[in-house]
mmCIF file of C-alpha atoms and ligand atoms in Angstrom:
data_model
loop_
_atom_site.group_PDB
_atom_site.id
_atom_site.type_symbol
_atom_site.label_atom_id
_atom_site.label_comp_id
_atom_site.label_asym_id
_atom_site.label_seq_id
_atom_site.Cartn_x
_atom_site.Cartn_y
_atom_site.Cartn_z
ATOM 1 C CA GLN A 86 24.288 -29.662 7.051
ATOM 2 C CA GLN A 87 26.892 -27.620 9.577
ATOM 3 C CA ALA A 88 25.364 -25.720 12.501
ATOM 4 C CA ARG A 89 26.362 -21.742 11.668
ATOM 5 C CA PHE A 90 24.530 -19.974 13.891
ATOM 6 C CA THR A 91 24.036 -21.900 16.985
ATOM 7 C CA GLY A 92 23.807 -19.436 19.678
ATOM 8 C CA ARG A 93 23.031 -15.937 16.956
ATOM 9 C CA THR A 94 20.413 -13.956 16.658
ATOM 10 C CA VAL A 95 18.895 -13.156 13.504
ATOM 11 C CA ILE A 96 16.220 -10.838 12.363
ATOM 12 C CA VAL A 97 15.074 -11.269 8.893
ATOM 13 C CA THR A 98 11.957 -9.053 7.711
ATOM 14 C CA GLY A 99 9.375 -10.732 6.050
ATOM 15 C CA ALA A 100 9.924 -13.779 7.358
ATOM 16 C CA GLY A 101 6.110 -14.475 6.687
ATOM 17 C CA SER A 102 6.786 -15.240 2.564
ATOM 18 C CA GLY A 103 9.190 -16.213 0.039
ATOM 19 C CA ILE A 104 12.536 -15.596 0.462
ATOM 20 C CA GLY A 105 12.392 -14.970 3.575
ATOM 21 C CA ARG A 106 10.532 -17.045 4.572
ATOM 22 C CA ALA A 107 13.000 -19.806 3.391
ATOM 23 C CA THR A 108 16.066 -17.773 4.968
ATOM 24 C CA ALA A 109 14.442 -17.860 8.406
ATOM 25 C CA LEU A 110 13.354 -21.152 8.227
ATOM 26 C CA ARG A 111 17.110 -22.064 6.670
ATOM 27 C CA LEU A 112 19.039 -20.431 10.069
ATOM 28 C CA LEU A 113 16.378 -22.138 11.864
ATOM 29 C CA SER A 114 17.853 -25.273 10.813
ATOM 30 C CA GLU A 115 21.721 -24.291 11.675
ATOM 31 C CA GLY A 116 21.221 -23.084 14.770
ATOM 32 C CA ALA A 117 20.404 -19.165 15.063
ATOM 33 C CA ARG A 118 17.237 -17.515 17.397
ATOM 34 C CA VAL A 119 15.029 -16.305 14.756
ATOM 35 C CA ILE A 120 13.010 -12.923 15.089
ATOM 36 C CA ALA A 121 10.654 -13.094 12.061
ATOM 37 C CA ALA A 122 8.535 -10.509 11.416
ATOM 38 C CA ASP A 123 6.335 -9.714 8.883
ATOM 39 C CA ILE A 124 3.063 -7.229 8.227
ATOM 40 C CA SER A 125 0.641 -10.291 7.725
ATOM 41 C CA ALA A 126 0.569 -12.209 11.338
ATOM 42 C CA GLU A 127 -1.007 -15.164 9.095
ATOM 43 C CA ARG A 128 2.059 -15.327 7.730
ATOM 44 C CA LEU A 129 3.866 -15.675 10.717
ATOM 45 C CA ALA A 130 1.815 -17.767 12.249
ATOM 46 C CA ALA A 131 1.747 -20.338 9.060
ATOM 47 C CA LEU A 132 5.692 -20.276 9.303
ATOM 48 C CA GLU A 133 5.689 -20.986 12.940
ATOM 49 C CA GLN A 134 3.853 -23.645 12.057
ATOM 50 C CA SER A 135 6.498 -25.109 9.573
ATOM 51 C CA SER A 136 9.204 -24.007 12.528
ATOM 52 C CA GLY A 137 10.272 -27.603 13.860
ATOM 53 C CA SER A 138 11.732 -27.811 16.715
ATOM 54 C CA GLY A 139 13.820 -23.818 16.833
ATOM 55 C CA GLU A 140 13.828 -20.851 18.459
ATOM 56 C CA LEU A 141 11.592 -19.240 16.950
ATOM 57 C CA VAL A 142 9.806 -14.994 17.976
ATOM 58 C CA GLY A 143 7.422 -13.417 15.398
ATOM 59 C CA VAL A 144 6.407 -10.424 15.502
ATOM 60 C CA ALA A 145 3.810 -8.419 13.613
ATOM 61 C CA GLY A 146 4.369 -5.211 12.749
ATOM 62 C CA ASP A 147 4.728 -3.216 9.465
ATOM 63 C CA VAL A 148 8.747 -2.682 9.171
ATOM 64 C CA SER A 149 7.993 1.169 7.578
ATOM 65 C CA LEU A 150 7.215 2.429 10.200
ATOM 66 C CA GLN A 151 9.321 3.348 13.144
ATOM 67 C CA ALA A 152 6.866 2.764 16.854
ATOM 68 C CA ASP A 153 7.141 -0.980 14.256
ATOM 69 C CA VAL A 154 11.157 -0.795 14.048
ATOM 70 C CA ASP A 155 11.028 0.010 17.602
ATOM 71 C CA ALA A 156 8.946 -2.798 18.833
ATOM 72 C CA LEU A 157 11.070 -5.892 16.802
ATOM 73 C CA VAL A 158 14.391 -4.374 17.558
ATOM 74 C CA LEU A 159 12.891 -4.976 21.503
ATOM 75 C CA ALA A 160 10.627 -8.314 21.206
ATOM 76 C CA ALA A 161 14.546 -9.256 19.723
ATOM 77 C CA GLY A 162 16.669 -8.454 23.242
ATOM 78 C CA PRO A 163 19.664 -6.706 24.085
ATOM 79 C CA THR A 164 21.743 -9.089 21.779
ATOM 80 C CA VAL A 165 20.825 -8.974 18.010
ATOM 81 C CA ASP A 166 23.744 -11.124 15.595
ATOM 82 C CA GLY A 167 22.639 -10.844 12.361
ATOM 83 C CA LEU A 168 20.363 -8.536 10.536
ATOM 84 C CA VAL A 169 18.394 -9.112 7.495
ATOM 85 C CA ASN A 170 16.472 -6.621 5.761
ATOM 86 C CA ASN A 171 14.305 -8.365 2.945
ATOM 87 C CA ALA A 172 10.685 -6.542 3.251
ATOM 88 C CA GLY A 173 10.169 -5.268 -0.297
ATOM 89 C CA ILE A 174 7.858 -4.507 -2.089
ATOM 90 C CA MET A 175 7.043 -3.409 -6.359
ATOM 91 C CA ASP A 176 6.314 -0.666 -7.959
ATOM 92 C CA SER A 177 3.769 -0.977 -11.117
ATOM 93 C CA PHE A 178 7.037 -1.013 -13.649
ATOM 94 C CA LEU A 179 5.501 2.462 -14.339
ATOM 95 C CA PRO A 180 8.077 5.210 -16.083
ATOM 96 C CA THR A 181 8.761 8.213 -14.096
ATOM 97 C CA ALA A 182 6.584 10.206 -15.940
ATOM 98 C CA GLU A 183 3.781 8.716 -15.144
ATOM 99 C CA ILE A 184 5.166 7.298 -10.965
ATOM 100 C CA THR A 185 2.036 8.690 -7.475
ATOM 101 C CA ASP A 186 3.920 10.334 -4.895
ATOM 102 C CA GLU A 187 1.707 7.441 -2.994
ATOM 103 C CA VAL A 188 3.716 4.707 -5.423
ATOM 104 C CA TRP A 189 6.852 6.237 -5.306
ATOM 105 C CA GLU A 190 6.224 7.419 -0.794
ATOM 106 C CA ARG A 191 5.289 4.126 -0.263
ATOM 107 C CA VAL A 192 8.122 2.020 -2.100
ATOM 108 C CA PHE A 193 10.658 3.826 -0.749
ATOM 109 C CA ARG A 194 9.550 3.503 3.030
ATOM 110 C CA VAL A 195 9.466 -0.431 3.148
ATOM 111 C CA ASN A 196 12.180 -0.959 0.886
ATOM 112 C CA VAL A 197 14.380 1.737 1.899
ATOM 113 C CA THR A 198 13.968 3.252 4.826
ATOM 114 C CA SER A 199 12.820 0.357 6.372
ATOM 115 C CA GLN A 200 16.113 -1.130 5.801
ATOM 116 C CA MET A 201 18.146 2.326 6.837
ATOM 117 C CA ARG A 202 16.006 2.149 10.865
ATOM 118 C CA LEU A 203 16.949 -1.662 11.722
ATOM 119 C CA MET A 204 20.272 -0.819 11.073
ATOM 120 C CA ARG A 205 20.053 2.415 13.271
ATOM 121 C CA ALA A 206 18.580 0.250 15.665
ATOM 122 C CA VAL A 207 20.604 -2.450 15.531
ATOM 123 C CA LEU A 208 23.813 -0.992 15.205
ATOM 124 C CA PRO A 209 25.261 0.635 18.889
ATOM 125 C CA GLY A 210 24.918 -2.835 19.286
ATOM 126 C CA MET A 211 26.629 -4.813 17.442
ATOM 127 C CA VAL A 212 29.092 -2.061 18.166
ATOM 128 C CA SER A 213 30.008 -2.985 21.172
ATOM 129 C CA ALA A 214 29.850 -6.423 20.348
ATOM 130 C CA GLY A 215 32.400 -5.658 18.137
ATOM 131 C CA PHE A 216 30.849 -8.268 15.884
ATOM 132 C CA GLY A 217 27.253 -7.594 13.356
ATOM 133 C CA ARG A 218 25.914 -9.884 10.150
ATOM 134 C CA ILE A 219 23.868 -7.290 7.936
ATOM 135 C CA VAL A 220 22.341 -9.069 4.570
ATOM 136 C CA ASN A 221 19.672 -6.077 3.509
ATOM 137 C CA ILE A 222 18.550 -7.555 -0.013
ATOM 138 C CA ALA A 223 18.346 -4.974 -3.564
ATOM 139 C CA SER A 224 17.996 -6.639 -6.737
ATOM 140 C CA GLU A 225 18.710 -6.875 -10.004
ATOM 141 C CA ALA A 226 17.151 -4.185 -10.025
ATOM 142 C CA GLY A 227 19.304 -2.028 -8.052
ATOM 143 C CA ILE A 228 22.163 -2.695 -10.770
ATOM 144 C CA ARG A 229 20.507 -1.898 -13.871
ATOM 145 C CA ALA A 230 17.040 -0.368 -15.356
ATOM 146 C CA GLY A 231 15.532 -3.756 -17.459
ATOM 147 C CA ALA A 232 14.415 -5.161 -14.646
ATOM 148 C CA SER A 233 10.969 -3.059 -12.730
ATOM 149 C CA GLY A 234 9.527 0.865 -13.163
ATOM 150 C CA THR A 235 11.878 3.832 -11.987
ATOM 151 C CA THR A 236 10.261 4.091 -8.358
ATOM 152 C CA TYR A 237 11.493 -0.038 -7.423
ATOM 153 C CA SER A 238 15.500 0.671 -9.697
ATOM 154 C CA ALA A 239 15.603 4.136 -7.622
ATOM 155 C CA SER A 240 13.986 2.545 -4.315
ATOM 156 C CA LYS A 241 16.956 -0.625 -4.741
ATOM 157 C CA HIS A 242 19.639 0.994 -6.011
ATOM 158 C CA ALA A 243 19.676 3.132 -2.895
ATOM 159 C CA VAL A 244 19.377 0.115 -0.680
ATOM 160 C CA ILE A 245 23.372 -0.607 -2.660
ATOM 161 C CA GLY A 246 24.152 2.927 -1.552
ATOM 162 C CA LEU A 247 23.177 2.222 2.116
ATOM 163 C CA THR A 248 24.824 -0.498 2.501
ATOM 164 C CA LYS A 249 28.282 0.164 1.112
ATOM 165 C CA SER A 250 28.476 3.245 3.096
ATOM 166 C CA THR A 251 27.290 1.036 6.062
ATOM 167 C CA ALA A 252 30.371 -1.371 4.793
ATOM 168 C CA LEU A 253 32.529 1.620 4.832
ATOM 169 C CA PHE A 254 31.685 2.752 7.972
ATOM 170 C CA TYR A 255 31.607 -0.413 10.341
ATOM 171 C CA GLY A 256 33.722 -2.362 9.352
ATOM 172 C CA PRO A 257 36.589 -1.731 11.230
ATOM 173 C CA LYS A 258 33.958 -1.800 13.976
ATOM 174 C CA GLY A 259 33.024 -5.375 13.247
ATOM 175 C CA VAL A 260 30.116 -5.726 11.401
ATOM 176 C CA ARG A 261 30.005 -6.380 8.457
ATOM 177 C CA CYS A 262 27.073 -5.207 5.310
ATOM 178 C CA ASN A 263 26.327 -6.735 2.016
ATOM 179 C CA ALA A 264 23.648 -6.541 -0.260
ATOM 180 C CA VAL A 265 21.927 -9.941 -2.319
ATOM 181 C CA ALA A 266 20.410 -8.717 -5.398
ATOM 182 C CA PRO A 267 18.330 -11.470 -6.198
ATOM 183 C CA GLY A 268 17.174 -12.133 -9.983
ATOM 184 C CA ALA A 269 13.601 -13.670 -10.723
ATOM 185 C CA VAL A 270 12.376 -15.425 -7.995
ATOM 186 C CA LYS A 271 9.047 -18.092 -7.206
ATOM 187 C CA THR A 272 7.489 -16.299 -4.458
ATOM 188 C CA ASN A 273 4.200 -14.135 -3.722
ATOM 189 C CA ILE A 274 5.859 -10.738 -4.439
ATOM 190 C CA GLU A 275 2.677 -8.327 -6.071
ATOM 191 C CA ALA A 276 4.420 -8.723 -9.704
ATOM 192 C CA PRO A 277 2.307 -7.062 -12.516
ATOM 193 C CA PHE A 278 5.489 -8.210 -14.042
ATOM 194 C CA LEU A 279 5.335 -5.820 -17.062
ATOM 195 C CA SER A 280 2.614 -2.835 -17.371
ATOM 196 C CA ALA A 281 1.072 -2.539 -20.938
ATOM 197 C CA TRP A 282 3.750 0.867 -20.759
ATOM 198 C CA ALA A 283 6.761 -1.543 -20.780
ATOM 199 C CA ALA A 284 5.106 -5.099 -22.163
ATOM 200 C CA GLU A 285 4.893 -3.285 -25.514
ATOM 201 C CA ARG A 286 7.786 -1.394 -25.855
ATOM 202 C CA LEU A 287 9.807 -4.138 -23.087
ATOM 203 C CA GLY A 288 8.200 -7.236 -23.739
ATOM 204 C CA PRO A 289 10.212 -9.254 -26.189
ATOM 205 C CA ILE A 290 13.662 -8.119 -24.769
ATOM 206 C CA MET A 291 12.457 -8.964 -21.276
ATOM 207 C CA GLN A 292 11.391 -12.572 -22.097
ATOM 208 C CA THR A 293 14.141 -13.639 -24.470
ATOM 209 C CA THR A 294 16.803 -12.773 -20.968
ATOM 210 C CA ILE A 295 14.778 -13.789 -18.125
ATOM 211 C CA PRO A 296 16.651 -17.128 -16.787
ATOM 212 C CA ALA A 297 13.955 -18.853 -15.117
ATOM 213 C CA PRO A 298 13.030 -18.351 -11.258
ATOM 214 C CA ALA A 299 15.218 -19.625 -8.366
ATOM 215 C CA GLU A 300 13.445 -21.183 -5.811
ATOM 216 C CA PRO A 301 13.292 -18.842 -2.318
ATOM 217 C CA GLU A 302 16.139 -21.789 -0.735
ATOM 218 C CA GLU A 303 18.762 -20.635 -3.095
ATOM 219 C CA LEU A 304 17.812 -17.063 -2.498
ATOM 220 C CA ALA A 305 18.316 -18.353 1.844
ATOM 221 C CA ALA A 306 21.591 -20.208 0.308
ATOM 222 C CA SER A 307 23.233 -16.987 -1.062
ATOM 223 C CA ILE A 308 21.605 -15.157 2.481
ATOM 224 C CA CYS A 309 22.905 -17.362 4.492
ATOM 225 C CA TRP A 310 26.449 -17.535 3.010
ATOM 226 C CA LEU A 311 26.870 -13.991 4.010
ATOM 227 C CA LEU A 312 25.519 -13.785 7.093
ATOM 228 C CA SER A 313 28.452 -16.542 7.820
ATOM 229 C CA GLU A 314 31.515 -16.872 8.960
ATOM 230 C CA ASP A 315 32.320 -18.335 5.382
ATOM 231 C CA SER A 316 32.717 -15.349 4.105
ATOM 232 C CA PRO A 317 34.941 -13.481 6.806
ATOM 233 C CA ASN A 318 36.191 -11.103 3.776
ATOM 234 C CA VAL A 319 32.827 -10.028 2.509
ATOM 235 C CA ASN A 320 32.044 -5.866 2.924
ATOM 236 C CA GLY A 321 30.624 -3.309 1.392
ATOM 237 C CA ALA A 322 29.645 -6.616 -1.189
ATOM 238 C CA VAL A 323 26.829 -6.975 -4.027
ATOM 239 C CA LEU A 324 26.412 -10.412 -4.447
ATOM 240 C CA MET A 325 24.337 -11.144 -7.512
ATOM 241 C CA SER A 326 21.947 -14.242 -6.820
ATOM 242 C CA ASP A 327 20.239 -13.980 -9.957
ATOM 243 C CA GLY A 328 21.533 -17.214 -12.207
ATOM 244 C CA GLY A 329 23.981 -15.262 -14.126
ATOM 245 C CA TRP A 330 20.966 -12.930 -16.398
ATOM 246 C CA SER A 331 23.351 -9.964 -14.620
ATOM 247 C CA THR A 332 25.768 -11.263 -17.652
ATOM 248 C CA ILE A 333 23.628 -10.468 -20.497
HETATM 249 P P1 LIG B 463 7.267 -11.976 -1.275
HETATM 250 O O1 LIG B 463 5.650 -10.817 -1.413
HETATM 251 O O2 LIG B 463 7.051 -13.133 -1.330
HETATM 252 O O3 LIG B 463 7.141 -12.042 0.021
HETATM 253 C C1 LIG B 463 7.656 -10.278 1.272
HETATM 254 C C2 LIG B 463 7.263 -10.415 2.516
HETATM 255 O O4 LIG B 463 7.282 -9.216 3.636
HETATM 256 C C3 LIG B 463 5.702 -10.703 2.428
HETATM 257 O O5 LIG B 463 5.051 -11.907 3.564
HETATM 258 C C4 LIG B 463 5.294 -10.016 2.840
HETATM 259 O O6 LIG B 463 3.367 -9.445 3.785
HETATM 260 C C5 LIG B 463 6.198 -8.965 4.195
HETATM 261 N N1 LIG B 463 6.026 -7.099 3.849
HETATM 262 C C6 LIG B 463 5.531 -6.457 2.692
HETATM 263 N N2 LIG B 463 6.306 -5.269 3.126
HETATM 264 C C7 LIG B 463 5.851 -4.835 4.901
HETATM 265 C C8 LIG B 463 6.528 -4.768 6.026
HETATM 266 N N3 LIG B 463 5.722 -2.765 4.892
HETATM 267 N N4 LIG B 463 6.880 -5.054 7.028
HETATM 268 C C9 LIG B 463 6.818 -6.206 7.168
HETATM 269 N N5 LIG B 463 6.456 -6.848 6.454
HETATM 270 C C10 LIG B 463 6.621 -6.454 5.040
HETATM 271 O O7 LIG B 463 8.102 -11.118 -1.578
HETATM 272 P P2 LIG B 463 9.982 -11.680 -2.210
HETATM 273 O O8 LIG B 463 9.809 -11.857 -3.216
HETATM 274 O O9 LIG B 463 10.024 -12.995 -1.022
HETATM 275 O O10 LIG B 463 10.242 -10.313 -1.361
HETATM 276 C C11 LIG B 463 11.637 -10.149 -0.773
HETATM 277 C C12 LIG B 463 12.609 -9.547 -1.404
HETATM 278 O O11 LIG B 463 13.011 -9.667 -2.306
HETATM 279 C C13 LIG B 463 11.911 -7.824 -0.833
HETATM 280 O O12 LIG B 463 13.015 -6.954 -0.992
HETATM 281 C C14 LIG B 463 11.811 -7.472 -2.601
HETATM 282 O O13 LIG B 463 12.347 -6.438 -3.709
HETATM 283 C C15 LIG B 463 13.528 -8.748 -3.774
HETATM 284 N N6 LIG B 463 13.432 -9.325 -4.234
HETATM 285 C C16 LIG B 463 12.190 -10.290 -5.112
HETATM 286 C C17 LIG B 463 12.579 -10.617 -6.311
HETATM 287 C C18 LIG B 463 11.968 -12.065 -6.627
HETATM 288 O O14 LIG B 463 11.391 -12.235 -8.092
HETATM 289 N N7 LIG B 463 11.033 -12.883 -6.151
HETATM 290 C C19 LIG B 463 13.348 -10.316 -6.874
HETATM 291 C C20 LIG B 463 14.610 -9.273 -6.730
HETATM 292 C C21 LIG B 463 14.304 -8.888 -5.325
#
């Protein structure tokens, strides 16, 4: 395999499982120094076991907390070339009138605020270097309503706005910022796929339209393409990596 990331330092959040783990391993296999963040120290230890000879720095912490973001960026060192804002959580597939403040605030803190804070922290360095590659993980739920509950949909739509606006302001300074929108992927994400409310109303539609779930490695391939110099003219894009689900 071609080593597209030799000499590059890349932060990956939510690297202990699923898409983040596959992305961290792919980056390591292509020569990157990977700063792997996860709320679970146990999952990071398991990643370290599988990581072979690559340079991996595991940082346990909650990316929804500013202090943990500061510690993560400090661990990465002065130069961060790439950032994969991947950590994310689901809601319970609940519609607007059933949203609790607790779920709304937690989902937004983890799925949106963490991405803003990490970008805010690394962008000044990327601007001085004239080089930065950011990939934010959105979702099928970032472009329409049928893939999750209201809170998660709203949070992933926000990820796309955050991505496009960052691309606009920082593209001229050498930073490319794109989003990958996965469809269904075989990971450990908590997916009470349909609440009773949604199963009754959406079950038949959902079941006939979702393509077979992808492997996390398929998502890692999409993410690494956007991080690499194979996508030089791509900025502010939302790459659907969903087996064609969005075409339906
Ligand atoms: P996953 O649950 O397998 O992995 C996510 C990792 O993030 C876990 O290891 C978890 O411990 C970590 N994490 C959660 N909250 C955290 C926090 N506050 N701070 C630090 N780490 C935290 O999930 P996944 O499916 O690989 O999800 C990755 C991303 O892909 C998410 O943003 C998710 O919304 C998105 N996504 C997933 C699917 C899917 O079908 N799996 C579909 C669309 C989008």
